[in-house]
Coordinates of C-alpha atoms in Angstrom, one line a residue:
M1 CA 75.7 42.5 116.1
M2 CA 71.9 42.3 116.4
K3 CA 72.0 38.8 114.9
A4 CA 74.7 37.7 117.4
L5 CA 72.6 39.0 120.3
F6 CA 69.4 37.4 119.0
E7 CA 71.2 34.0 118.7
I8 CA 72.3 33.8 122.3
I9 CA 69.0 35.0 123.8
P10 CA 67.1 31.9 124.9
K11 CA 63.8 30.9 123.4
K12 CA 61.9 31.4 126.6
F13 CA 63.0 35.1 126.6
R14 CA 62.0 35.7 122.9
A15 CA 58.5 36.9 123.8
A16 CA 59.8 39.1 126.6
T17 CA 62.4 40.5 124.2
C18 CA 59.7 41.5 121.7
G19 CA 57.8 43.1 124.6
V20 CA 60.9 45.1 125.6
V21 CA 61.5 46.3 122.0
L22 CA 57.8 47.4 121.9
S23 CA 58.3 49.2 125.2
A24 CA 61.3 51.0 123.7
L25 CA 59.0 52.1 120.8
L26 CA 56.4 53.3 123.2
R27 CA 59.0 55.2 125.2
A28 CA 60.2 56.9 122.0
M29 CA 56.6 57.9 121.2
L30 CA 56.0 59.2 124.7
N31 CA 59.2 61.3 124.5
F32 CA 58.2 62.6 121.2
A33 CA 54.7 63.5 122.5
G34 CA 56.4 65.3 125.4
L35 CA 58.3 67.4 123.0
A36 CA 55.4 68.0 120.6
V37 CA 53.2 69.5 123.3
L38 CA 55.8 72.2 123.7
L39 CA 55.2 73.5 120.2
P40 CA 51.9 75.4 120.9
V41 CA 53.6 77.2 123.8
L42 CA 56.5 78.1 121.6
L43 CA 54.2 79.4 118.9
M44 CA 52.3 81.6 121.4
V45 CA 55.5 82.9 123.1
L46 CA 57.1 83.9 119.8
N47 CA 53.8 85.4 118.3
S48 CA 50.7 85.6 120.4
Q49 CA 48.7 86.2 117.2
Q50 CA 49.2 82.5 116.5
I51 CA 46.4 81.8 119.0
H52 CA 43.9 83.2 116.5
S53 CA 45.6 82.6 113.2
N54 CA 46.6 79.0 113.7
Q55 CA 43.6 76.8 112.9
I56 CA 44.2 74.3 115.7
L57 CA 44.9 76.8 118.4
S58 CA 41.9 79.0 117.4
T59 CA 39.6 75.9 117.5
L60 CA 40.8 75.0 121.0
Y61 CA 40.4 78.6 122.1
E62 CA 36.8 78.7 121.0
W63 CA 36.0 75.2 122.3
G64 CA 37.4 76.1 125.7
G65 CA 35.4 79.3 126.0
F66 CA 38.4 81.4 126.8
T67 CA 37.9 85.2 127.0
T68 CA 41.6 86.3 127.1
D69 CA 44.8 85.2 125.5
Q70 CA 46.4 85.0 129.0
Q71 CA 43.8 82.5 130.2
F72 CA 44.4 80.3 127.1
I73 CA 48.2 80.4 127.5
A74 CA 47.9 79.5 131.3
A75 CA 45.6 76.6 130.5
T76 CA 47.8 75.4 127.7
C77 CA 50.9 75.5 130.0
A78 CA 49.0 73.5 132.7
V79 CA 48.0 70.9 130.1
V80 CA 51.7 70.7 128.9
I81 CA 52.9 70.2 132.5
G82 CA 50.4 67.5 133.1
V83 CA 51.3 65.7 129.8
I84 CA 55.0 65.9 130.7
A85 CA 54.4 64.5 134.2
L86 CA 52.3 61.7 132.8
K87 CA 55.0 60.9 130.2
Q88 CA 57.7 60.8 132.9
A89 CA 55.5 58.4 135.0
C90 CA 55.0 56.1 132.1
N91 CA 58.7 56.3 131.3
L92 CA 59.6 55.2 134.8
L93 CA 57.2 52.3 134.5
L94 CA 58.6 51.2 131.1
Q95 CA 62.2 51.5 132.4
R96 CA 61.3 49.3 135.3
V97 CA 59.9 46.7 132.9
Q98 CA 63.2 46.9 130.9
R99 CA 65.3 46.7 134.0
R100 CA 63.5 43.6 135.3
Y101 CA 64.1 42.0 131.9
V102 CA 67.8 42.6 131.8
V103 CA 68.2 41.5 135.4
R104 CA 66.3 38.2 134.7
L105 CA 68.5 37.7 131.6
Y106 CA 71.7 38.2 133.7
K107 CA 70.5 35.7 136.2
Y108 CA 69.7 33.2 133.4
F109 CA 73.1 33.6 131.7
S110 CA 75.0 33.4 134.9
V111 CA 73.2 30.4 136.3
K112 CA 73.2 28.6 133.0
I113 CA 77.0 29.0 132.4
F114 CA 77.8 28.2 136.0
R115 CA 75.8 25.0 135.7
N116 CA 77.2 24.2 132.3
Y117 CA 80.8 24.5 133.4
H118 CA 79.9 22.2 136.3
D119 CA 78.2 19.7 134.0
R120 CA 81.1 19.6 131.6
G121 CA 82.9 17.5 134.2
L122 CA 86.2 17.1 135.9
A123 CA 88.3 16.8 132.8
F124 CA 87.0 20.2 131.5
I125 CA 87.6 21.9 134.9
K126 CA 91.1 20.6 135.2
R127 CA 92.0 22.2 131.8
Q128 CA 90.7 25.6 132.8
N129 CA 91.8 28.4 135.2
T130 CA 89.2 28.6 137.9
A131 CA 89.7 32.3 138.3
I132 CA 88.8 32.8 134.7
L133 CA 85.7 30.5 135.0
S134 CA 84.6 32.5 138.0
R135 CA 85.0 35.8 136.1
N136 CA 83.1 34.4 133.2
V137 CA 80.2 33.3 135.4
N138 CA 80.0 36.6 137.3
F139 CA 81.5 39.6 135.6
I140 CA 81.3 38.7 131.9
C141 CA 77.6 37.7 132.2
Y142 CA 76.9 41.0 134.0
N143 CA 78.9 43.0 131.5
L144 CA 77.0 41.4 128.6
V145 CA 73.6 42.3 129.9
M146 CA 74.5 45.7 131.3
G147 CA 77.1 46.7 128.8
V148 CA 75.6 45.3 125.6
I149 CA 71.9 44.2 125.8
S150 CA 70.7 47.1 128.0
P151 CA 72.4 49.8 125.9
T152 CA 71.0 48.1 122.8
I153 CA 67.5 48.5 124.1
S154 CA 68.1 52.1 125.1
M155 CA 69.7 52.8 121.7
I156 CA 66.6 51.4 119.9
C157 CA 64.5 53.8 121.9
E158 CA 66.8 56.8 121.1
V159 CA 67.0 55.9 117.3
L160 CA 63.2 55.7 117.1
L161 CA 62.8 59.0 118.9
L162 CA 65.4 60.6 116.6
G163 CA 63.5 59.3 113.5
L164 CA 60.2 60.7 114.8
L165 CA 61.8 64.1 115.5
L166 CA 63.3 64.3 112.0
A167 CA 60.1 63.2 110.4
A168 CA 58.1 65.8 112.3
L169 CA 60.7 68.5 111.3
M170 CA 60.6 67.4 107.7
W171 CA 56.8 67.7 107.7
Y172 CA 56.8 71.1 109.3
N173 CA 59.8 72.6 107.6
P174 CA 62.2 70.5 105.4
M175 CA 64.9 73.1 105.7
I176 CA 65.1 72.6 109.5
A177 CA 65.2 68.8 109.1
L178 CA 67.9 68.9 106.5
L179 CA 69.9 71.3 108.6
A180 CA 69.7 69.0 111.6
V181 CA 70.8 66.0 109.5
A182 CA 73.7 68.0 108.0
A183 CA 74.7 69.2 111.5
F184 CA 74.8 65.8 113.3
I185 CA 75.6 63.1 110.7
P186 CA 79.1 64.1 109.4
L187 CA 80.8 64.4 112.8
S188 CA 79.0 61.3 114.2
W189 CA 79.9 59.3 111.1
V190 CA 83.6 60.2 111.5
Y191 CA 83.4 59.2 115.2
V192 CA 82.0 55.8 114.3
V193 CA 84.3 55.0 111.4
I194 CA 87.5 56.0 113.3
L195 CA 86.7 54.2 116.6
R196 CA 84.7 51.1 115.4
G197 CA 87.7 48.7 115.5
K198 CA 89.6 50.4 118.3
L199 CA 86.8 50.1 120.8
R200 CA 86.4 46.4 120.3
D201 CA 90.2 45.9 120.6
Y202 CA 90.3 48.0 123.8
G203 CA 87.5 45.9 125.3
Q204 CA 89.4 42.6 124.5
R205 CA 92.6 44.0 125.9
E206 CA 91.0 45.1 129.1
N207 CA 89.3 41.7 129.5
E208 CA 92.7 39.9 129.1
A209 CA 94.4 42.3 131.6
R210 CA 91.7 41.7 134.2
R211 CA 92.0 37.9 133.7
Q212 CA 95.7 38.2 134.4
Q213 CA 95.0 40.4 137.4
A214 CA 92.6 37.9 138.8
R215 CA 95.1 35.0 138.2
A216 CA 97.9 36.9 140.0
V217 CA 95.7 37.5 143.1
V218 CA 94.2 33.9 143.3
E219 CA 97.5 32.2 142.7
T220 CA 99.4 34.4 145.2
F221 CA 96.9 33.5 148.0
R222 CA 96.5 29.9 147.0
G223 CA 100.2 29.2 147.0
Y224 CA 101.2 31.6 149.8
T225 CA 103.7 29.4 151.5
D226 CA 105.6 28.3 148.4
I227 CA 105.6 31.9 147.0
E228 CA 107.0 33.2 150.3
I229 CA 109.7 30.5 150.6
N230 CA 110.8 31.0 147.0
N231 CA 110.6 34.8 147.2
A232 CA 108.2 34.8 144.3
F233 CA 105.9 37.5 145.5
P234 CA 107.8 40.3 143.7
T235 CA 107.2 38.5 140.4
M236 CA 103.5 38.1 141.3
Q237 CA 103.2 41.7 142.3
R238 CA 104.9 42.7 139.0
R239 CA 102.4 40.8 137.0
F240 CA 99.6 42.3 139.0
E241 CA 101.0 45.8 138.4
Q242 CA 101.5 45.2 134.7
S243 CA 97.8 44.2 134.4
L244 CA 96.8 47.4 136.3
D245 CA 99.0 49.5 134.0
T246 CA 97.3 48.1 131.0
I247 CA 93.8 48.7 132.5
A248 CA 94.8 52.2 133.5
E249 CA 96.1 53.0 130.0
I250 CA 93.0 51.7 128.3
K251 CA 90.7 53.5 130.7
S252 CA 92.5 56.8 130.1
R253 CA 91.9 56.4 126.4
T254 CA 88.3 55.2 126.7
D255 CA 87.4 57.9 129.1
I256 CA 88.3 60.5 126.4
I257 CA 86.4 58.5 123.8
G258 CA 83.4 58.4 126.1
A259 CA 83.5 62.2 126.5
M260 CA 83.6 62.8 122.8
P261 CA 79.8 62.2 122.0
S262 CA 78.9 65.2 124.2
I263 CA 81.5 67.4 122.5
I264 CA 80.5 66.3 119.0
A265 CA 76.8 66.8 119.7
E266 CA 77.3 70.3 121.2
M267 CA 79.6 71.3 118.3
S268 CA 77.0 70.1 115.8
V269 CA 74.2 72.2 117.5
A270 CA 76.4 75.3 117.6
L271 CA 77.4 74.8 113.9
A272 CA 73.7 74.5 112.9
M273 CA 72.8 77.6 114.9
V274 CA 75.5 79.6 113.2
V275 CA 74.3 78.4 109.8
L276 CA 70.7 79.2 110.6
I277 CA 71.6 82.7 111.8
L278 CA 73.7 83.3 108.6
L279 CA 70.9 82.1 106.4
G280 CA 68.3 84.2 108.2
T281 CA 70.5 87.3 107.9
A282 CA 71.3 86.7 104.2
T283 CA 67.7 86.0 103.1
S284 CA 65.8 88.3 105.6
H285 CA 63.1 85.5 105.8
P286 CA 60.1 86.8 107.8
D287 CA 59.8 83.6 109.9
T288 CA 63.5 83.4 110.8
S289 CA 62.8 83.8 114.5
L290 CA 60.1 81.2 114.4
I291 CA 62.3 78.7 112.5
F292 CA 65.2 79.5 114.9
G293 CA 62.9 78.9 117.9
I294 CA 61.6 75.6 116.5
F295 CA 65.1 74.4 115.8
A296 CA 66.2 75.4 119.3
V297 CA 63.4 73.4 120.8
A298 CA 64.1 70.4 118.6
A299 CA 67.8 70.7 119.3
I300 CA 67.1 70.5 123.1
R301 CA 65.9 67.0 122.5
I302 CA 68.0 66.0 119.5
L303 CA 71.2 66.9 121.4
P304 CA 70.8 64.4 124.2
T305 CA 69.4 61.8 121.8
V306 CA 72.4 61.9 119.5
R307 CA 74.7 62.0 122.5
A308 CA 73.0 59.0 124.0
I309 CA 73.1 57.0 120.7
M310 CA 76.8 57.6 120.3
A311 CA 77.5 56.7 124.0
Q312 CA 75.5 53.6 123.8
W313 CA 77.1 52.5 120.6
W314 CA 80.5 53.1 122.2
Q315 CA 79.5 51.0 125.2
I316 CA 78.2 48.1 123.0
R317 CA 81.4 48.0 120.9
Y318 CA 83.6 48.1 123.9
N319 CA 81.9 45.2 125.6
Y320 CA 81.2 43.2 122.4
Y321 CA 83.8 40.5 123.4
C322 CA 81.4 39.3 126.1
I323 CA 79.1 37.9 123.4
D324 CA 81.7 35.4 122.2
I325 CA 82.6 34.3 125.8
V326 CA 78.9 33.8 126.8
R327 CA 78.2 32.0 123.6
E328 CA 81.1 29.6 124.3
G329 CA 79.9 29.2 127.8
L330 CA 76.4 28.2 126.7
E331 CA 77.6 25.5 124.3
E332 CA 76.2 22.1 125.0
A333 CA 74.1 23.5 127.8
D334 CA 70.7 21.8 128.3
E335 CA 67.8 24.1 127.6
I336 CA 65.6 22.1 130.1
E337 CA 67.0 21.8 133.6
N338 CA 65.8 18.9 135.8
D339 CA 66.2 19.7 139.5
A340 CA 64.2 16.7 140.6
P341 CA 65.7 14.7 143.5
I342 CA 68.3 12.1 142.2
Q343 CA 67.4 8.5 142.9
R344 CA 70.2 6.7 144.7
I345 CA 71.8 3.4 143.5
E346 CA 72.4 0.9 146.2
L347 CA 75.2 -1.5 145.3
G348 CA 73.7 -4.9 145.1
S349 CA 76.4 -7.3 144.0
A350 CA 79.5 -5.9 142.3
I351 CA 81.4 -3.1 140.4
E352 CA 82.9 -4.6 137.2
V353 CA 85.7 -3.1 135.1
E354 CA 86.0 -4.7 131.7
G355 CA 88.8 -3.9 129.2
L356 CA 89.1 -0.4 130.6
G357 CA 91.4 2.0 128.8
F358 CA 91.7 5.8 129.2
R359 CA 93.7 8.5 127.4
F360 CA 93.4 12.2 128.0
E361 CA 92.1 14.3 125.1
D362 CA 95.3 16.3 124.7
A363 CA 97.6 13.2 125.0
D364 CA 99.3 11.4 122.1
K365 CA 97.4 8.5 120.5
E366 CA 99.8 6.0 122.1
Q367 CA 100.0 7.7 125.5
W368 CA 97.5 5.7 127.5
T369 CA 97.1 6.3 131.3
L370 CA 95.3 3.0 131.7
R371 CA 95.0 0.2 129.2
D372 CA 93.1 -3.2 129.2
L373 CA 92.3 -3.2 132.9
N374 CA 89.9 -5.8 134.2
L375 CA 88.8 -6.2 137.9
T376 CA 85.7 -6.9 140.0
I377 CA 84.9 -5.4 143.4
R378 CA 82.2 -7.3 145.2
K379 CA 79.8 -5.8 147.7
G380 CA 81.3 -5.8 151.2
E381 CA 84.9 -6.2 150.1
K382 CA 87.8 -4.1 151.3
I383 CA 90.0 -3.6 148.2
G384 CA 93.4 -2.0 148.1
I385 CA 94.9 -0.5 144.9
R386 CA 98.6 0.0 144.7
G387 CA 101.0 1.1 142.0
T388 CA 103.9 3.4 141.2
S389 CA 103.4 7.2 140.7
G390 CA 101.9 7.9 137.3
A391 CA 100.5 4.4 137.0
G392 CA 96.9 5.8 136.8
K393 CA 95.6 5.1 140.3
T394 CA 93.8 8.4 140.8
T395 CA 92.6 8.3 137.2
L396 CA 91.1 4.9 137.9
F397 CA 89.3 6.3 140.9
N398 CA 88.0 9.2 138.8
L399 CA 86.6 6.7 136.3
L400 CA 85.1 4.6 139.1
L401 CA 83.5 7.7 140.6
G402 CA 82.0 8.6 137.2
F403 CA 84.0 11.9 136.8
L404 CA 85.8 10.6 133.7
T405 CA 84.5 8.6 130.7
P406 CA 86.5 5.5 129.6
T407 CA 88.2 5.8 126.2
E408 CA 87.9 2.0 125.8
G409 CA 85.9 -0.7 127.7
E410 CA 83.3 0.0 130.4
I411 CA 82.5 0.1 134.1
K412 CA 79.3 -1.6 135.3
I413 CA 77.4 -1.2 138.5
D414 CA 75.4 -4.3 139.2
G415 CA 75.4 -4.9 135.4
Q416 CA 74.4 -1.4 134.4
R417 CA 76.9 0.6 132.3
L418 CA 78.3 3.6 134.2
D419 CA 77.5 6.4 131.7
R420 CA 76.8 10.1 132.2
T421 CA 73.2 9.5 133.1
L422 CA 73.9 6.8 135.7
A423 CA 76.9 8.7 137.1
R424 CA 74.9 11.3 138.9
R425 CA 72.8 8.6 140.7
W426 CA 76.0 6.7 141.5
Q427 CA 77.8 9.7 142.9
T428 CA 74.8 10.4 145.2
S429 CA 75.3 6.9 146.7
I430 CA 79.0 6.8 147.4
G431 CA 81.5 8.4 149.7
Y432 CA 84.9 9.8 148.7
V433 CA 87.8 10.9 150.9
S434 CA 90.7 12.4 149.0
Q435 CA 94.3 13.3 150.1
N436 CA 93.2 17.0 150.3
V437 CA 89.7 17.0 151.7
Y438 CA 87.6 19.9 150.6
I439 CA 86.7 22.2 153.5
E440 CA 84.4 25.2 152.9
D441 CA 84.3 28.3 155.0
S442 CA 81.6 27.1 157.3
T443 CA 81.1 25.1 160.5
I444 CA 82.0 21.5 161.4
A445 CA 78.4 20.5 160.9
G446 CA 78.1 22.4 157.6
N447 CA 81.2 20.6 156.3
I448 CA 80.1 17.2 157.3
A449 CA 76.6 17.7 155.9
L450 CA 77.9 19.4 152.8
G451 CA 75.2 20.7 150.6
V452 CA 72.5 20.5 153.2
D453 CA 71.0 23.7 154.6
T454 CA 71.8 24.4 158.2
D455 CA 68.2 24.1 159.4
K456 CA 67.8 20.8 157.7
I457 CA 70.8 19.0 159.1
D458 CA 69.9 15.7 160.9
R459 CA 71.5 16.3 164.3
E460 CA 71.1 12.7 165.5
R461 CA 72.8 11.4 162.3
L462 CA 75.5 14.2 162.7
A463 CA 76.3 13.1 166.3
D464 CA 76.5 9.4 165.2
V465 CA 79.0 10.1 162.3
I466 CA 81.1 12.3 164.5
R467 CA 81.4 9.4 166.9
R468 CA 82.1 6.9 164.2
A469 CA 84.8 9.1 162.6
R470 CA 86.5 9.6 166.0
L471 CA 85.8 13.3 166.1
E472 CA 84.0 13.4 169.4
E473 CA 86.9 14.6 171.5
F474 CA 87.9 17.3 169.1
V475 CA 84.3 18.6 168.7
A476 CA 83.7 18.6 172.5
Q477 CA 86.7 21.0 173.0
L478 CA 85.3 23.6 170.5
P479 CA 83.4 26.6 171.9
N480 CA 80.2 25.9 169.9
G481 CA 80.7 22.2 169.3
A482 CA 79.8 21.1 165.8
D483 CA 78.6 24.6 165.0
T484 CA 82.0 26.2 165.4
A485 CA 83.3 27.9 162.2
I486 CA 86.6 26.4 161.0
G487 CA 87.8 29.0 158.6
E488 CA 88.4 29.1 154.8
C489 CA 90.0 25.9 153.6
G490 CA 89.9 24.5 157.1
N491 CA 93.0 26.5 158.1
R492 CA 92.2 25.9 161.8
L493 CA 92.3 22.1 161.4
S494 CA 95.1 19.6 161.5
G495 CA 95.7 17.1 158.8
G496 CA 94.1 14.2 160.8
Q497 CA 91.0 16.3 161.7
R498 CA 90.5 17.2 158.0
Q499 CA 90.6 13.5 157.0
R500 CA 88.1 12.6 159.8
I501 CA 85.7 15.3 158.6
G502 CA 86.0 13.7 155.1
I503 CA 85.2 10.3 156.6
A504 CA 82.2 11.8 158.6
R505 CA 81.0 13.5 155.4
A506 CA 81.0 10.1 153.6
L507 CA 79.1 8.5 156.5
Y508 CA 76.6 11.3 156.8
K509 CA 75.3 10.7 153.3
Q510 CA 74.9 7.0 154.3
A511 CA 77.1 5.8 151.5
D512 CA 77.5 2.0 151.2
V513 CA 80.7 2.3 149.1
L514 CA 83.6 4.4 150.3
F515 CA 86.6 5.5 148.2
F516 CA 89.8 6.6 149.9
D517 CA 92.3 8.3 147.5
E518 CA 95.7 8.5 149.3
A519 CA 93.7 9.7 152.3
T520 CA 96.6 9.2 154.8
S521 CA 99.7 9.8 152.6
S522 CA 100.3 13.3 153.9
L523 CA 99.9 12.4 157.6
D524 CA 102.5 11.4 160.1
D525 CA 102.8 7.8 161.2
R526 CA 100.7 8.1 164.4
T527 CA 97.9 10.0 162.7
E528 CA 97.9 7.6 159.8
Q529 CA 97.6 4.7 162.1
E530 CA 94.6 6.4 163.9
I531 CA 92.8 7.1 160.6
N532 CA 93.5 3.5 159.4
H533 CA 92.1 2.2 162.6
A534 CA 89.0 4.3 162.2
I535 CA 88.5 3.0 158.7
E536 CA 89.0 -0.6 159.8
Q537 CA 86.5 -0.1 162.6
L538 CA 83.9 1.2 160.1
S539 CA 84.3 -2.0 158.1
R540 CA 83.7 -4.1 161.3
E541 CA 80.7 -2.1 162.3
Q542 CA 79.1 -2.4 158.9
S543 CA 79.9 -5.7 157.2
T544 CA 78.1 -4.7 153.9
L545 CA 80.2 -1.6 153.6
T546 CA 82.4 -1.7 150.4
I547 CA 85.8 0.1 150.8
V548 CA 88.2 0.8 148.0
V549 CA 91.6 2.3 149.0
I550 CA 94.5 3.8 147.0
A551 CA 97.7 4.0 149.1
H552 CA 101.5 3.8 148.7
R553 CA 102.1 2.6 152.2
S554 CA 101.5 -1.1 153.0
T555 CA 100.3 -0.2 156.5
S556 CA 97.3 1.6 154.9
L557 CA 96.3 -1.6 153.2
E558 CA 96.6 -4.1 156.0
Y559 CA 92.9 -4.4 156.6
C560 CA 92.1 -5.0 152.9
D561 CA 90.7 -8.3 151.7
R562 CA 92.6 -8.0 148.4
I563 CA 95.4 -5.8 147.0
I564 CA 95.4 -5.0 143.3
E565 CA 98.6 -3.9 141.6
I566 CA 98.3 -1.6 138.6

């Protein structure tokens, strides 16, 4: 387990990890010191003659110039209280250091996996369930840090403290140390052996149940109308309830397992006390009361320590599945992130497609979506692409946009091969309007200037693209104009308004190449004609603007210079 954890912790956190482990060692020593200072008080309470017979206590008595035992005991108690207070303050400081470390680690994992999922591209995202990806980025990363790494650090501290306590007891009285080991080890070992495999299995089962629960919720709200029309909600609700039943069953079992460390620890202490009393009665040892008192003081600290170690071990085993998920999420992630501004590519002459072929990864070797395609799109041209359903029109667009990588052949932008490196620069320079324009839960302005902070939106450019996309009349009727919220997924917009926002978005980024993917196919005839007129008007206003359109209807391609059949 420690090896698996060490492998996924990034190099830049290695030094901090060593520091946190050292802080755990320091915490263990402080806790041990806090317990050790209680020993003089115990000795004096059990036998006041220890003040003068014990070499250390008698030396301190003389050095302090005390005249009565009561003064010495009072001073010793004051020192003990001060040491314990100082220990607690240091503990809080060290806990803060450890907490900051795990929070920083959570942020690193979450951001890194979020970015890595994004960078794996469209093909990867289409193969995944977005609810599961979201859960991995948020919950799984948090669970790894708070349910595995943080307990591991705490367990290291507790194990070190337990070792120091047993070593001190062994030095003072081996019988007490052996008694403590004999009391705690057997029951704890049985607990670990019996539950080792079960806890990991329970964790994996709960994770799968929560994945299904999330899928049921997301898919129900995403497909609300179809689910209602087809009376499918009872099925979705049943799946949701089945997931909850599984989670409840696992939680009921793990809650009992989680309570067992306290029961085992308390039974162990009680057993040791009984054995100690029986031994004292049988042997009539003169120091039985002193030994009993020392064991009682040690047990006060050993009891929560053993309980904590077992509880932390339980938590780590239960959440162990998170390690594998995070490790997979970090695969192929770049260690060095470059957030520098991306330099745009201005189309100078042409987009060239040479011998283009594409086949999806999970498709048969002979099942090609596109094969041996050649075409040239010159700057300023208006190109229409037409073909039957399944001919690969949208796949071609995704290749031209740089979202997919050709299986054969290549795409060139002004003679430069469109690879993964060039794709980010290319995507910054082009505009894209799909059949289902993405609308975030924001304002008109926020959706047009997508990805731009509200206070940084260029209002003059915004007003210009609203006019060019024929949105002026609609925006003027809104209570707050372009700053009016339009709801999640644009549920307050008509189909035509959504498409116009998509056009305005492409224009706002000052793209010199616009791609329209079935942008009017879901609109009625009148709205389609209005959108087509708006697109045609854009080409007249800006003669250097390159437009590439996918459409089924001939009316959407009337303004094109050329139509390519695929």
